[in-house]
């Protein structure tokens, strides 16, 4: 069960923009992993996500290493933290960064971008971590088959408590 949920976005139509691409995967595979990571959540809420290719999106997505830009959180090189996302809000709110020092993949090798993205987008939408070990919002990465990796009831309860 969730400890707490942060206030969510006060709108259902959200935009996202992929600022840069990891060299680990084909661009189309990154686009697909991100889109599917967002669809995990839009399937169970009224949320709609629209991809834009310039300007400021609600959810700005980037691959970064170590200290990066004006981001208050840093990455730690290979392994360790894989990504971070900021809770809903203006500016940095909703922005999601992935650690470029990881090996991003679309299958079981390295870290599966779809899986980590789905988890991070949970944070970008206002969810905290779940203590339900079958939940997508569980704090530890599990490399289950990403396509059959359904949301747990705990994830659904959490997101619907914000955007029901
Ligand atoms: O707020 C935080 C702080 C630390 C994090 N650690 S992580 O980047 O190594 C990470 C851990 C687990 C996942 C994950 C959990 C369940 C399913 C898929 C991914 C994703 C990223 C991830 C995160 O979102
Ligand atoms: Zn960052």
PDB file of C-alpha atoms and ligand atoms in Angstrom:
ATOM      1  CA  UNK A   1       0.000   0.000   0.000  1.00  0.00           C
ATOM      2  CA  UNK A   2       1.266   3.465  -0.741  1.00  0.00           C
ATOM      3  CA  UNK A   3       2.700   5.568   2.028  1.00  0.00           C
ATOM      4  CA  UNK A   4       1.378   8.707   0.399  1.00  0.00           C
ATOM      5  CA  UNK A   5       0.593  10.070  -3.037  1.00  0.00           C
ATOM      6  CA  UNK A   6       1.741  13.517  -4.100  1.00  0.00           C
ATOM      7  CA  UNK A   7      -0.741  15.902  -5.719  1.00  0.00           C
ATOM      8  CA  UNK A   8      -1.074  14.975  -9.383  1.00  0.00           C
ATOM      9  CA  UNK A   9      -1.301  17.064 -12.540  1.00  0.00           C
ATOM     10  CA  UNK A  10      -4.403  19.246 -12.650  1.00  0.00           C
ATOM     11  CA  UNK A  11      -5.033  18.309 -16.311  1.00  0.00           C
ATOM     12  CA  UNK A  12      -5.444  15.073 -18.207  1.00  0.00           C
ATOM     13  CA  UNK A  13      -3.725  16.072 -21.467  1.00  0.00           C
ATOM     14  CA  UNK A  14       0.033  15.998 -20.935  1.00  0.00           C
ATOM     15  CA  UNK A  15       2.845  16.566 -23.433  1.00  0.00           C
ATOM     16  CA  UNK A  16       6.229  14.851 -23.494  1.00  0.00           C
ATOM     17  CA  UNK A  17       9.443  15.457 -25.437  1.00  0.00           C
ATOM     18  CA  UNK A  18      12.478  13.215 -25.836  1.00  0.00           C
ATOM     19  CA  UNK A  19      15.372  15.693 -25.705  1.00  0.00           C
ATOM     20  CA  UNK A  20      18.156  13.257 -26.628  1.00  0.00           C
ATOM     21  CA  UNK A  21      18.585   9.564 -27.397  1.00  0.00           C
ATOM     22  CA  UNK A  22      20.792   6.892 -25.877  1.00  0.00           C
ATOM     23  CA  UNK A  23      23.267   5.381 -28.383  1.00  0.00           C
ATOM     24  CA  UNK A  24      22.505   1.963 -26.843  1.00  0.00           C
ATOM     25  CA  UNK A  25      19.276   1.518 -28.800  1.00  0.00           C
ATOM     26  CA  UNK A  26      17.730   2.430 -32.161  1.00  0.00           C
ATOM     27  CA  UNK A  27      15.799   5.723 -32.016  1.00  0.00           C
ATOM     28  CA  UNK A  28      12.574   3.959 -32.952  1.00  0.00           C
ATOM     29  CA  UNK A  29      13.095   1.506 -30.067  1.00  0.00           C
ATOM     30  CA  UNK A  30      13.557   4.397 -27.618  1.00  0.00           C
ATOM     31  CA  UNK A  31      10.407   6.123 -28.945  1.00  0.00           C
ATOM     32  CA  UNK A  32       8.503   2.854 -28.547  1.00  0.00           C
ATOM     33  CA  UNK A  33       9.796   2.117 -25.007  1.00  0.00           C
ATOM     34  CA  UNK A  34       8.868   5.636 -23.854  1.00  0.00           C
ATOM     35  CA  UNK A  35       5.449   5.548 -25.502  1.00  0.00           C
ATOM     36  CA  UNK A  36       4.690   2.137 -23.973  1.00  0.00           C
ATOM     37  CA  UNK A  37       5.980   3.283 -20.572  1.00  0.00           C
ATOM     38  CA  UNK A  38       3.409   6.103 -20.687  1.00  0.00           C
ATOM     39  CA  UNK A  39       0.652   3.842 -22.049  1.00  0.00           C
ATOM     40  CA  UNK A  40       0.967   1.640 -18.943  1.00  0.00           C
ATOM     41  CA  UNK A  41      -0.560   4.556 -17.029  1.00  0.00           C
ATOM     42  CA  UNK A  42      -2.881   6.065 -19.641  1.00  0.00           C
ATOM     43  CA  UNK A  43      -4.579   2.653 -19.985  1.00  0.00           C
ATOM     44  CA  UNK A  44      -5.947   2.898 -16.427  1.00  0.00           C
ATOM     45  CA  UNK A  45      -6.601   6.661 -16.159  1.00  0.00           C
ATOM     46  CA  UNK A  46      -8.159   9.473 -18.246  1.00  0.00           C
ATOM     47  CA  UNK A  47      -4.577  10.697 -18.925  1.00  0.00           C
ATOM     48  CA  UNK A  48      -3.544  11.359 -22.549  1.00  0.00           C
ATOM     49  CA  UNK A  49       0.085  11.843 -23.634  1.00  0.00           C
ATOM     50  CA  UNK A  50       1.103  13.811 -26.748  1.00  0.00           C
ATOM     51  CA  UNK A  51       4.680  13.723 -28.077  1.00  0.00           C
ATOM     52  CA  UNK A  52       6.129  17.076 -29.156  1.00  0.00           C
ATOM     53  CA  UNK A  53       9.503  17.567 -30.829  1.00  0.00           C
ATOM     54  CA  UNK A  54      10.325  21.149 -29.757  1.00  0.00           C
ATOM     55  CA  UNK A  55       9.440  23.650 -27.077  1.00  0.00           C
ATOM     56  CA  UNK A  56       8.687  22.884 -23.440  1.00  0.00           C
ATOM     57  CA  UNK A  57       6.705  19.719 -22.687  1.00  0.00           C
ATOM     58  CA  UNK A  58       5.192  18.801 -19.318  1.00  0.00           C
ATOM     59  CA  UNK A  59       7.438  15.722 -19.225  1.00  0.00           C
ATOM     60  CA  UNK A  60      10.909  16.479 -20.634  1.00  0.00           C
ATOM     61  CA  UNK A  61      12.816  13.198 -21.091  1.00  0.00           C
ATOM     62  CA  UNK A  62      16.630  13.055 -21.351  1.00  0.00           C
ATOM     63  CA  UNK A  63      19.576  10.673 -21.052  1.00  0.00           C
ATOM     64  CA  UNK A  64      22.185  12.247 -18.764  1.00  0.00           C
ATOM     65  CA  UNK A  65      25.237  11.313 -16.652  1.00  0.00           C
ATOM     66  CA  UNK A  66      26.687  12.446 -13.296  1.00  0.00           C
ATOM     67  CA  UNK A  67      26.048  16.178 -12.643  1.00  0.00           C
ATOM     68  CA  UNK A  68      23.797  17.428 -15.446  1.00  0.00           C
ATOM     69  CA  UNK A  69      22.467  20.875 -16.239  1.00  0.00           C
ATOM     70  CA  UNK A  70      20.463  22.543 -13.487  1.00  0.00           C
ATOM     71  CA  UNK A  71      19.097  19.201 -12.263  1.00  0.00           C
ATOM     72  CA  UNK A  72      19.353  18.983  -8.443  1.00  0.00           C
ATOM     73  CA  UNK A  73      19.885  15.197  -8.556  1.00  0.00           C
ATOM     74  CA  UNK A  74      22.995  13.532  -9.943  1.00  0.00           C
ATOM     75  CA  UNK A  75      23.723  10.140 -11.469  1.00  0.00           C
ATOM     76  CA  UNK A  76      26.317   7.716 -10.163  1.00  0.00           C
ATOM     77  CA  UNK A  77      27.955   6.029 -13.155  1.00  0.00           C
ATOM     78  CA  UNK A  78      27.174   2.443 -14.185  1.00  0.00           C
ATOM     79  CA  UNK A  79      24.589   0.538 -12.042  1.00  0.00           C
ATOM     80  CA  UNK A  80      23.247   2.100  -8.840  1.00  0.00           C
ATOM     81  CA  UNK A  81      20.514   4.606  -9.650  1.00  0.00           C
ATOM     82  CA  UNK A  82      19.107   4.089 -13.160  1.00  0.00           C
ATOM     83  CA  UNK A  83      16.866   7.095 -13.459  1.00  0.00           C
ATOM     84  CA  UNK A  84      14.952   9.780 -11.635  1.00  0.00           C
ATOM     85  CA  UNK A  85      11.737  11.700 -12.214  1.00  0.00           C
ATOM     86  CA  UNK A  86      10.281  14.797 -10.566  1.00  0.00           C
ATOM     87  CA  UNK A  87       6.721  14.866  -9.215  1.00  0.00           C
ATOM     88  CA  UNK A  88       4.022  16.810 -11.106  1.00  0.00           C
ATOM     89  CA  UNK A  89       4.483  20.572 -11.264  1.00  0.00           C
ATOM     90  CA  UNK A  90       5.900  23.424 -13.338  1.00  0.00           C
ATOM     91  CA  UNK A  91       9.490  23.575 -14.618  1.00  0.00           C
ATOM     92  CA  UNK A  92      11.398  20.466 -13.523  1.00  0.00           C
ATOM     93  CA  UNK A  93       8.110  18.861 -12.404  1.00  0.00           C
ATOM     94  CA  UNK A  94       7.412  15.682 -14.382  1.00  0.00           C
ATOM     95  CA  UNK A  95      10.844  15.730 -16.017  1.00  0.00           C
ATOM     96  CA  UNK A  96      12.403  12.281 -16.268  1.00  0.00           C
ATOM     97  CA  UNK A  97      16.111  11.540 -16.669  1.00  0.00           C
ATOM     98  CA  UNK A  98      17.776   8.227 -17.423  1.00  0.00           C
ATOM     99  CA  UNK A  99      21.394   7.478 -16.502  1.00  0.00           C
ATOM    100  CA  UNK A 100      23.307   7.209 -19.793  1.00  0.00           C
ATOM    101  CA  UNK A 101      26.031   5.250 -17.982  1.00  0.00           C
ATOM    102  CA  UNK A 102      23.668   2.244 -17.978  1.00  0.00           C
ATOM    103  CA  UNK A 103      23.258  -0.196 -20.883  1.00  0.00           C
ATOM    104  CA  UNK A 104      19.701   0.483 -22.112  1.00  0.00           C
ATOM    105  CA  UNK A 105      17.981  -2.303 -24.042  1.00  0.00           C
ATOM    106  CA  UNK A 106      14.598  -3.301 -25.415  1.00  0.00           C
ATOM    107  CA  UNK A 107      14.950  -6.908 -24.220  1.00  0.00           C
ATOM    108  CA  UNK A 108      16.253  -8.725 -21.145  1.00  0.00           C
ATOM    109  CA  UNK A 109      19.923  -7.681 -21.382  1.00  0.00           C
ATOM    110  CA  UNK A 110      21.232  -4.607 -19.530  1.00  0.00           C
ATOM    111  CA  UNK A 111      18.334  -2.536 -18.152  1.00  0.00           C
ATOM    112  CA  UNK A 112      15.049  -2.620 -19.978  1.00  0.00           C
ATOM    113  CA  UNK A 113      14.188   0.983 -20.874  1.00  0.00           C
ATOM    114  CA  UNK A 114      10.445   0.319 -21.052  1.00  0.00           C
ATOM    115  CA  UNK A 115      10.404  -1.082 -17.489  1.00  0.00           C
ATOM    116  CA  UNK A 116      12.477   1.682 -15.921  1.00  0.00           C
ATOM    117  CA  UNK A 117      10.529   4.328 -17.875  1.00  0.00           C
ATOM    118  CA  UNK A 118       7.180   2.929 -16.695  1.00  0.00           C
ATOM    119  CA  UNK A 119       8.434   3.073 -13.106  1.00  0.00           C
ATOM    120  CA  UNK A 120       9.840   6.614 -13.457  1.00  0.00           C
ATOM    121  CA  UNK A 121       6.686   7.882 -15.143  1.00  0.00           C
ATOM    122  CA  UNK A 122       4.786   6.622 -12.091  1.00  0.00           C
ATOM    123  CA  UNK A 123       6.795   9.168 -10.094  1.00  0.00           C
ATOM    124  CA  UNK A 124       6.301  11.848 -12.780  1.00  0.00           C
ATOM    125  CA  UNK A 125       2.550  11.359 -12.322  1.00  0.00           C
ATOM    126  CA  UNK A 126       2.663  11.660  -8.518  1.00  0.00           C
ATOM    127  CA  UNK A 127       3.170   8.103  -7.223  1.00  0.00           C
ATOM    128  CA  UNK A 128       5.626   7.244  -4.482  1.00  0.00           C
ATOM    129  CA  UNK A 129       7.150   3.792  -3.963  1.00  0.00           C
ATOM    130  CA  UNK A 130       5.028   0.784  -3.101  1.00  0.00           C
ATOM    131  CA  UNK A 131       5.999  -1.937  -0.617  1.00  0.00           C
ATOM    132  CA  UNK A 132       4.081  -4.486  -2.697  1.00  0.00           C
ATOM    133  CA  UNK A 133       6.886  -6.456  -4.320  1.00  0.00           C
ATOM    134  CA  UNK A 134       4.765  -7.252  -7.371  1.00  0.00           C
ATOM    135  CA  UNK A 135       4.130  -3.550  -7.981  1.00  0.00           C
ATOM    136  CA  UNK A 136       5.730  -1.553 -10.769  1.00  0.00           C
ATOM    137  CA  UNK A 137       6.382   1.123  -8.133  1.00  0.00           C
ATOM    138  CA  UNK A 138       8.361  -1.281  -5.953  1.00  0.00           C
ATOM    139  CA  UNK A 139      11.764   0.324  -5.231  1.00  0.00           C
ATOM    140  CA  UNK A 140      13.879  -2.494  -6.666  1.00  0.00           C
ATOM    141  CA  UNK A 141      14.330  -3.279 -10.360  1.00  0.00           C
ATOM    142  CA  UNK A 142      13.029  -6.680 -11.409  1.00  0.00           C
ATOM    143  CA  UNK A 143      13.802  -7.890 -14.919  1.00  0.00           C
ATOM    144  CA  UNK A 144      10.520  -9.625 -15.630  1.00  0.00           C
ATOM    145  CA  UNK A 145       9.291  -9.983 -19.213  1.00  0.00           C
ATOM    146  CA  UNK A 146       8.515  -6.317 -19.914  1.00  0.00           C
ATOM    147  CA  UNK A 147       5.613  -6.970 -22.234  1.00  0.00           C
ATOM    148  CA  UNK A 148       3.712  -9.214 -19.806  1.00  0.00           C
ATOM    149  CA  UNK A 149       4.600  -7.007 -16.858  1.00  0.00           C
ATOM    150  CA  UNK A 150       1.128  -5.871 -15.832  1.00  0.00           C
ATOM    151  CA  UNK A 151       0.395  -3.182 -13.321  1.00  0.00           C
ATOM    152  CA  UNK A 152      -0.355  -4.621  -9.898  1.00  0.00           C
ATOM    153  CA  UNK A 153      -3.623  -3.747  -8.192  1.00  0.00           C
ATOM    154  CA  UNK A 154      -1.547  -1.579  -5.859  1.00  0.00           C
ATOM    155  CA  UNK A 155      -0.269   0.472  -8.817  1.00  0.00           C
ATOM    156  CA  UNK A 156      -3.783   0.814 -10.194  1.00  0.00           C
ATOM    157  CA  UNK A 157      -5.207   1.831  -6.795  1.00  0.00           C
ATOM    158  CA  UNK A 158      -2.430   4.375  -6.411  1.00  0.00           C
ATOM    159  CA  UNK A 159      -2.790   6.031  -9.815  1.00  0.00           C
ATOM    160  CA  UNK A 160      -6.589   5.964  -9.699  1.00  0.00           C
ATOM    161  CA  UNK A 161      -6.530   7.590  -6.267  1.00  0.00           C
ATOM    162  CA  UNK A 162      -4.949  10.599  -8.012  1.00  0.00           C
ATOM    163  CA  UNK A 163      -6.622  10.524 -11.457  1.00  0.00           C
ATOM    164  CA  UNK A 164      -9.704   8.356 -10.845  1.00  0.00           C
TER     165      UNK A 164
HETATM  166  O1  LIG B   1      13.120   7.690  -7.001  1.00  0.00           O
HETATM  167  C1  LIG B   1      13.930   6.804  -7.284  1.00  0.00           C
HETATM  168  C2  LIG B   1      15.104   6.579  -6.483  1.00  0.00           C
HETATM  169  C3  LIG B   1      15.896   5.458  -6.855  1.00  0.00           C
HETATM  170  C4  LIG B   1      15.642   4.686  -7.915  1.00  0.00           C
HETATM  171  N1  LIG B   1      16.451   3.631  -8.151  1.00  0.00           N
HETATM  172  S1  LIG B   1      16.675   3.011  -9.629  1.00  0.00           S
HETATM  173  O2  LIG B   1      16.811   4.121 -10.545  1.00  0.00           O
HETATM  174  O3  LIG B   1      17.784   2.118  -9.543  1.00  0.00           O
HETATM  175  C5  LIG B   1      15.303   2.092 -10.059  1.00  0.00           C
HETATM  176  C6  LIG B   1      14.874   1.109  -9.222  1.00  0.00           C
HETATM  177  C7  LIG B   1      13.769   0.317  -9.587  1.00  0.00           C
HETATM  178  C8  LIG B   1      13.128   0.527 -10.792  1.00  0.00           C
HETATM  179  C9  LIG B   1      12.022  -0.352 -11.179  1.00  0.00           C
HETATM  180  C10 LIG B   1      11.240  -0.968 -10.208  1.00  0.00           C
HETATM  181  C11 LIG B   1      10.218  -1.839 -10.576  1.00  0.00           C
HETATM  182  C12 LIG B   1       9.981  -2.101 -11.925  1.00  0.00           C
HETATM  183  C13 LIG B   1      10.769  -1.475 -12.886  1.00  0.00           C
HETATM  184  C14 LIG B   1      11.794  -0.614 -12.524  1.00  0.00           C
HETATM  185  C15 LIG B   1      13.560   1.550 -11.623  1.00  0.00           C
HETATM  186  C16 LIG B   1      14.642   2.341 -11.264  1.00  0.00           C
HETATM  187  C17 LIG B   1      14.552   4.944  -8.824  1.00  0.00           C
HETATM  188  C18 LIG B   1      13.672   6.026  -8.450  1.00  0.00           C
HETATM  189  O4  LIG B   1      12.679   6.312  -9.141  1.00  0.00           O
HETATM  190 ZN1  LIG B   2      18.274  14.520 -13.499  1.00  0.00          ZN
END
